mmCIF file of N, CA and C in Angstrom:
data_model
loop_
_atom_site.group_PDB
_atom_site.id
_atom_site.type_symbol
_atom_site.label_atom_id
_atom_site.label_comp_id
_atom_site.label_asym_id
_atom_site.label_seq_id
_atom_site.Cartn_x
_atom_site.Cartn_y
_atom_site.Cartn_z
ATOM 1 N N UNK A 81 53.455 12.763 2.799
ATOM 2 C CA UNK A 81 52.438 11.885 2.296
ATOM 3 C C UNK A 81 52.130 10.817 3.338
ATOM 4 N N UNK A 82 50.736 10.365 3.383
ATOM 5 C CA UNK A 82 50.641 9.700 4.637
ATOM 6 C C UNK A 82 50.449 8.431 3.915
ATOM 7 N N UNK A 83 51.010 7.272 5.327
ATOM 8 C CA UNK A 83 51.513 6.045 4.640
ATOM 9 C C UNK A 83 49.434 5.116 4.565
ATOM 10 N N UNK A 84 49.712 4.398 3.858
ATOM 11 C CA UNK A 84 48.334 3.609 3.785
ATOM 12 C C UNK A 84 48.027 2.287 4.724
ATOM 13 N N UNK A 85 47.521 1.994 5.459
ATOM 14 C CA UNK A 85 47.149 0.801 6.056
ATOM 15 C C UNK A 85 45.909 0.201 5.142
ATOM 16 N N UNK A 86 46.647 -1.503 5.036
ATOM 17 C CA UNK A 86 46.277 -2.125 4.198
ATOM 18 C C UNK A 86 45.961 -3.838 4.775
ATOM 19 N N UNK A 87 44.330 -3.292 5.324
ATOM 20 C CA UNK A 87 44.034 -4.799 5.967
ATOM 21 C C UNK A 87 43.216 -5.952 5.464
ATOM 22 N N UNK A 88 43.238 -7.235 5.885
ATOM 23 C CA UNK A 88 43.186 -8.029 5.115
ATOM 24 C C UNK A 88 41.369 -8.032 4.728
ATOM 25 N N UNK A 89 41.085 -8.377 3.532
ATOM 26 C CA UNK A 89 39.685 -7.863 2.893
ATOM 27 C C UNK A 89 38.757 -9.203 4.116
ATOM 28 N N UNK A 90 38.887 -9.730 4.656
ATOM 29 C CA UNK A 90 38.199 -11.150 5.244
ATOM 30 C C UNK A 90 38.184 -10.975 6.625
ATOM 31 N N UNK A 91 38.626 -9.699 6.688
ATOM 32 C CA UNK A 91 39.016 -9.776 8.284
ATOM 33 C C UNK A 91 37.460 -9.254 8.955
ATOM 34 N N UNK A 92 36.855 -9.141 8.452
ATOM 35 C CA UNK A 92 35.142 -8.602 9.473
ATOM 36 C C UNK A 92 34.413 -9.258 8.217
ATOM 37 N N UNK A 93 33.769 -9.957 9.213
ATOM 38 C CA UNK A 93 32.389 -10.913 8.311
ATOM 39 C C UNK A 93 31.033 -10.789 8.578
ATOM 40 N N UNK A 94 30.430 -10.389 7.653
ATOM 41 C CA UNK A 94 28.861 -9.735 7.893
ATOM 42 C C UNK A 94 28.013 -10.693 8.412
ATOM 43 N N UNK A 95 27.335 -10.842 9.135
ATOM 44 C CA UNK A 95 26.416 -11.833 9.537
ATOM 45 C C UNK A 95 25.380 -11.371 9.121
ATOM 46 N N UNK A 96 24.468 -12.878 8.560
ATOM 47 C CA UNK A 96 23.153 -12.638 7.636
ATOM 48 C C UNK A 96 21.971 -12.324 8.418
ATOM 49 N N UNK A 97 21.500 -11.146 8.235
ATOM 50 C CA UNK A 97 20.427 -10.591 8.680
ATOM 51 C C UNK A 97 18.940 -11.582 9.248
ATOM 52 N N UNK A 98 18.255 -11.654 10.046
ATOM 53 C CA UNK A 98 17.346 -12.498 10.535
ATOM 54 C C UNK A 98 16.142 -12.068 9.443
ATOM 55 N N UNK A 99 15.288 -13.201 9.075
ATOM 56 C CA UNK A 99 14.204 -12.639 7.866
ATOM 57 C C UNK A 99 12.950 -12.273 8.900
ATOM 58 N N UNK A 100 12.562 -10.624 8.043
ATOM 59 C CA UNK A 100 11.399 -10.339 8.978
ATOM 60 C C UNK A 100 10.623 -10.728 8.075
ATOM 61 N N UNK A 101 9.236 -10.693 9.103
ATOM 62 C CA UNK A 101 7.900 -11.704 8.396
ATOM 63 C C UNK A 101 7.579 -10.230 8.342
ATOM 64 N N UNK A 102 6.623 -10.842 6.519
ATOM 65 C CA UNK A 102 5.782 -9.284 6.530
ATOM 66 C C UNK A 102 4.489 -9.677 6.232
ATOM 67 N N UNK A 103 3.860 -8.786 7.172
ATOM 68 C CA UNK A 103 2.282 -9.745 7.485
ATOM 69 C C UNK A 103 1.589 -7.932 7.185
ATOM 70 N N UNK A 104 1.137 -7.503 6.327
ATOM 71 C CA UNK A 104 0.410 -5.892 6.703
ATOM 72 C C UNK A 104 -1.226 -6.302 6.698
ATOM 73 N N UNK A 105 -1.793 -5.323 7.591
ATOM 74 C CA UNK A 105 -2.951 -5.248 7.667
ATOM 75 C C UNK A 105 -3.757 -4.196 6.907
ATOM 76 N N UNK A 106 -5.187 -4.903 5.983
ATOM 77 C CA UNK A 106 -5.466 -3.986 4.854
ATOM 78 C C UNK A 106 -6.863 -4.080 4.972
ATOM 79 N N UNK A 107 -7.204 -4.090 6.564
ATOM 80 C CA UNK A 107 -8.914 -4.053 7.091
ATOM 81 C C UNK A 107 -9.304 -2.789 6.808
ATOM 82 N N UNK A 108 -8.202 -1.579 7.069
ATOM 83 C CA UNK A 108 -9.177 -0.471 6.686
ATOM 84 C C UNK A 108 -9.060 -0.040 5.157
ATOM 85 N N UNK A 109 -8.307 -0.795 4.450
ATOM 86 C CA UNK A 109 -8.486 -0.767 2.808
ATOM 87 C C UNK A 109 -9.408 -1.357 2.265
ATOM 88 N N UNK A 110 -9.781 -2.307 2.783
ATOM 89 C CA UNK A 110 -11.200 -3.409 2.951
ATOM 90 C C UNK A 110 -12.592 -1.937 2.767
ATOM 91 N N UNK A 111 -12.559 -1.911 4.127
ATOM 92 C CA UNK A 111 -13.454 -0.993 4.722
ATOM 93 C C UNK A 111 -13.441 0.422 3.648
ATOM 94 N N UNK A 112 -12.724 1.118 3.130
ATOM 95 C CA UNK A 112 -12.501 2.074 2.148
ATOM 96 C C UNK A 112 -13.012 1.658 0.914
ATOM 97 N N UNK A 113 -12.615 0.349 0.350
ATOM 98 C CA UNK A 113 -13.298 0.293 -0.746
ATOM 99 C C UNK A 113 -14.678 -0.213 -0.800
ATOM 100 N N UNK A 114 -14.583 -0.816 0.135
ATOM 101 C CA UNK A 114 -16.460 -1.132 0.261
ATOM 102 C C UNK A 114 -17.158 0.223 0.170
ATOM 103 N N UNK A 115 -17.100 1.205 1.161
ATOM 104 C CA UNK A 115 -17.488 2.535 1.452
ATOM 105 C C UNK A 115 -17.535 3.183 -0.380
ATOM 106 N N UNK A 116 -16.584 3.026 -0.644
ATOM 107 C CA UNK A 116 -16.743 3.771 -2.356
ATOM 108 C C UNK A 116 -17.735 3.139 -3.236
ATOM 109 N N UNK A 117 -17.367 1.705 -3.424
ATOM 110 C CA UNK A 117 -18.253 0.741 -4.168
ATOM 111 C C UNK A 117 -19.684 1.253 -3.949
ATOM 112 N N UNK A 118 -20.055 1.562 -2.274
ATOM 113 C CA UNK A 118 -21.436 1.196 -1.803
ATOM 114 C C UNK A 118 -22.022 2.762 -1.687
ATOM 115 N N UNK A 119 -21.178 3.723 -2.339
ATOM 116 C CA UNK A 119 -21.060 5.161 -2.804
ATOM 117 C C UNK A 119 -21.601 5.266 -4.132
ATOM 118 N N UNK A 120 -20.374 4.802 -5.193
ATOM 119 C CA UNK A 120 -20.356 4.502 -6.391
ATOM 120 C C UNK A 120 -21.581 4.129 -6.431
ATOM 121 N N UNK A 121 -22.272 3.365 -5.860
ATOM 122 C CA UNK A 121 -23.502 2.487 -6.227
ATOM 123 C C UNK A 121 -24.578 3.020 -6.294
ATOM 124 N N UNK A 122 -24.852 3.600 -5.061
ATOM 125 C CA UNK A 122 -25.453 4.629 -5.143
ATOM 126 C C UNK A 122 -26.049 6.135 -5.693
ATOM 127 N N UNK A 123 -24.936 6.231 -6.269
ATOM 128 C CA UNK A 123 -25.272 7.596 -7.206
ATOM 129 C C UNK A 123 -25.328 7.235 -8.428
ATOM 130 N N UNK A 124 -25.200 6.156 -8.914
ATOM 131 C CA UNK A 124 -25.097 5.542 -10.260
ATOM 132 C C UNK A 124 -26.793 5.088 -10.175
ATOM 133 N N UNK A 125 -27.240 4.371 -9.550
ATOM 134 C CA UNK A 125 -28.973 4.172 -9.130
ATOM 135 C C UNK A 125 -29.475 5.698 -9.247
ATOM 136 N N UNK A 126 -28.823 6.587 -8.247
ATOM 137 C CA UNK A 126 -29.760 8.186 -8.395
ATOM 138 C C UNK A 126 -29.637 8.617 -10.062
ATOM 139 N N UNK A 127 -28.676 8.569 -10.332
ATOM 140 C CA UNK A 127 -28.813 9.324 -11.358
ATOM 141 C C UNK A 127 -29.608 8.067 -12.548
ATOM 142 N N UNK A 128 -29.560 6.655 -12.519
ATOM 143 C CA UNK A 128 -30.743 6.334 -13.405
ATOM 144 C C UNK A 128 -32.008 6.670 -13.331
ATOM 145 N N UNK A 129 -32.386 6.541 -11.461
ATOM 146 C CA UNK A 129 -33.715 7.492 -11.271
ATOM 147 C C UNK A 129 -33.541 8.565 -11.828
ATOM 148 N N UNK A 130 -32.934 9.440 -11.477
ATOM 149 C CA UNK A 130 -33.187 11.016 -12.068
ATOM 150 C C UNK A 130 -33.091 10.984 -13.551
ATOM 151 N N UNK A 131 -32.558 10.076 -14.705
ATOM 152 C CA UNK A 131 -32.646 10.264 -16.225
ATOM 153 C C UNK A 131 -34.329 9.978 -16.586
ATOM 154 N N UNK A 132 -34.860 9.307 -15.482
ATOM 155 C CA UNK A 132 -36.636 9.444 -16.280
ATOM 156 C C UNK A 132 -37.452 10.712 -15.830
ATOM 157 N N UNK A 133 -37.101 11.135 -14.934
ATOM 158 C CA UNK A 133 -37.631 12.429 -14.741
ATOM 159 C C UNK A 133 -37.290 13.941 -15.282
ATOM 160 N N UNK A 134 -35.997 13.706 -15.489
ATOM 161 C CA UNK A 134 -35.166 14.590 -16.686
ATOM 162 C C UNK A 134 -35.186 14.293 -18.137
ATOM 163 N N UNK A 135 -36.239 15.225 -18.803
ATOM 164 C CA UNK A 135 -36.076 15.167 -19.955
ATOM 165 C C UNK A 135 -35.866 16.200 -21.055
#
């Protein structure tokens, strides 16, 4: 049976991690939803035009 080594719980001390800055960039999420909105918008106008000519 092998014997156990038993060291002291304090003996290695974690040092506190440096805080990263979180800065994300969401220009092309910007740019994506404009593009849909200005989509959306658009076919929502066609198709009111097209309900007076469809009857």
């Amino acid at each position: 049976m092998a014997k156990k080594n038993k060291r002291p719980a304090a003996a290695r001390m974690a040092t506190p991690a440096a805080p990263v800055e979180f800065n994300p960039d969401y220009s092309n999420v910007k740019k994506d939803l404009s593009r849909i909105g200005i989509l959306a918008g658009t076919f929502f106008i066609g198709l009111i035009v097209l309900s007076f000519f469809v009857k």
